[in-house]
Amino acid sequence: QVYKGLDIITNKVSPQEQRLCRHHMISFVDPLVSNYTVVDFRDKAHIEDIFARDKIPIIVGGTNYYIESLLWKVLINTKEKASTALGPVSDRKVELEQLDGAELHRRLSQVDPEMAAKLHPHDKRKVARSLQVFEETGIPHSEILHQQQEEEGGGPLGGPLKYPHSCILWLHADQAALDQRLEKRVDDMLAAGLLEELRDFHRRYNQEKVAENRQDYQHGIFQSIGFKEFHEYLISEGNCSPETSALLLQKGIQALKQVTKRYARRQNKWVRNRFLRRPGPNVPPVYGLEVSDHSRWEEDVLKPALEIVESFIKGREPPAEPVRMEYDVNENKRSHRVCELCDRVIIGDREWAAHTRSKSHLHHLKKRRKLQAASRAAETKGDSEVAEPSGEDSRLPL
């Protein structure tokens, strides 16, 4: 939503709603800028300025990674040093991502073996970021993270909480109701003119890149859900039969619905793993608000939310109990294991536990046990054949 235009695909709040209260961080970045980062977002949010005006900032999301960057000290800024260089500054991370993943991981292993052990070799973006941090600061990424974590109030997931009187309102819904609502949202976006918006943007900005095979769905506005899903339809429109075009359009619509539902699941998983299970004392309370039934918005969401916020403002204990979730203080989210059976690198204790229970791992395990049993049977048969006496030697002890 930080990018100018493209209001439908980015699901921007309507101009009418924006007039009800002052909105920030909407429609101010040129959509052709590809190196806008979460660090830029954090620096421009100016939460302190809102407090200075005696106002309460309400962070609405969205992308929980960006919310986390505002609440905790978890980011590393490398742009200040880079900006002192003469001439135009290239995005080193984007340059690094062009390299082979194995080569990137090998380079990181040389300068920061601890960080390399925590990152999956296939995760090019994170590996490239760690290399960028080292190149632009001269300090290993892992060392900077340790410094953050060791600050007062820090923990395994980063530095301390920046605003101690924060609270999180988590709107969640029954999965079936949520899926149905997300599918309807896609239909509403199409009815509001999504295809026209995408066609116009493709014609003005992306057509030339596609022709030169330089389209990039990994950076900038093109990461938004909807661009990649309609890629085939947009590049073939007018160059194929109406039947083929209609099929590609339906394929894009179904893909958009599917990836939207998948993203919503990831958002809920982030809340559980990064907010509710976050170790350490400096974690804002998370209050769950049930939004499965729209007709009960006033009773289930608005009224309790206002009571919770008013309690915080007046220094009272909120009437609602925050959501609590058990977490293992000894869990290592960055442990490094290699499953030789599946030929896979697994990062994190929970991911390893999930992998060992997965169908693919159990299938390989069953297959190996069969081979081992067959091998033992063959060895036993061979031994018995060697040991079996015959004829005149039958009197000899075995």
PDB file of C-alpha atoms in Angstrom, residues 165-167 283-287 304-324:
ATOM      1  CA  HIS A 165       2.565   0.216  26.432  1.00  0.00           C
ATOM      2  CA  SER A 166       1.575  -1.468  23.177  1.00  0.00           C
ATOM      3  CA  CYS A 167      -1.205  -3.985  22.705  1.00  0.00           C
ATOM      4  CA  VAL A 283       5.914  -8.863  24.465  1.00  0.00           C
ATOM      5  CA  PRO A 284       2.700  -6.828  24.122  1.00  0.00           C
ATOM      6  CA  PRO A 285      -0.482  -8.643  25.163  1.00  0.00           C
ATOM      7  CA  VAL A 286      -2.420 -10.079  22.214  1.00  0.00           C
ATOM      8  CA  TYR A 287      -6.218  -9.878  22.443  1.00  0.00           C
ATOM      9  CA  PRO A 304     -14.485  -5.171  23.263  1.00  0.00           C
ATOM     10  CA  ALA A 305     -11.726  -3.480  21.216  1.00  0.00           C
ATOM     11  CA  LEU A 306     -12.763  -0.030  22.454  1.00  0.00           C
ATOM     12  CA  GLU A 307     -12.902  -1.292  26.047  1.00  0.00           C
ATOM     13  CA  ILE A 308      -9.403  -2.787  25.770  1.00  0.00           C
ATOM     14  CA  VAL A 309      -7.883   0.368  24.263  1.00  0.00           C
ATOM     15  CA  GLU A 310      -9.655   2.652  26.755  1.00  0.00           C
ATOM     16  CA  SER A 311      -8.296   0.530  29.622  1.00  0.00           C
ATOM     17  CA  PHE A 312      -4.767   0.943  28.276  1.00  0.00           C
ATOM     18  CA  ILE A 313      -5.198   4.721  27.945  1.00  0.00           C
ATOM     19  CA  LYS A 314      -6.481   5.034  31.520  1.00  0.00           C
ATOM     20  CA  GLY A 315      -3.956   2.612  33.000  1.00  0.00           C
ATOM     21  CA  ARG A 316      -6.567   0.026  34.017  1.00  0.00           C
ATOM     22  CA  GLU A 317      -6.540  -3.719  33.645  1.00  0.00           C
ATOM     23  CA  PRO A 318      -8.505  -4.551  30.438  1.00  0.00           C
ATOM     24  CA  PRO A 319     -11.729  -6.540  30.949  1.00  0.00           C
ATOM     25  CA  ALA A 320     -10.628  -9.153  28.395  1.00  0.00           C
ATOM     26  CA  GLU A 321      -7.928 -11.760  28.954  1.00  0.00           C
ATOM     27  CA  PRO A 322      -5.072 -11.799  26.419  1.00  0.00           C
ATOM     28  CA  VAL A 323      -4.502 -14.907  24.319  1.00  0.00           C
ATOM     29  CA  ARG A 324      -1.858 -17.151  25.846  1.00  0.00           C
TER      30      ARG A 324
END
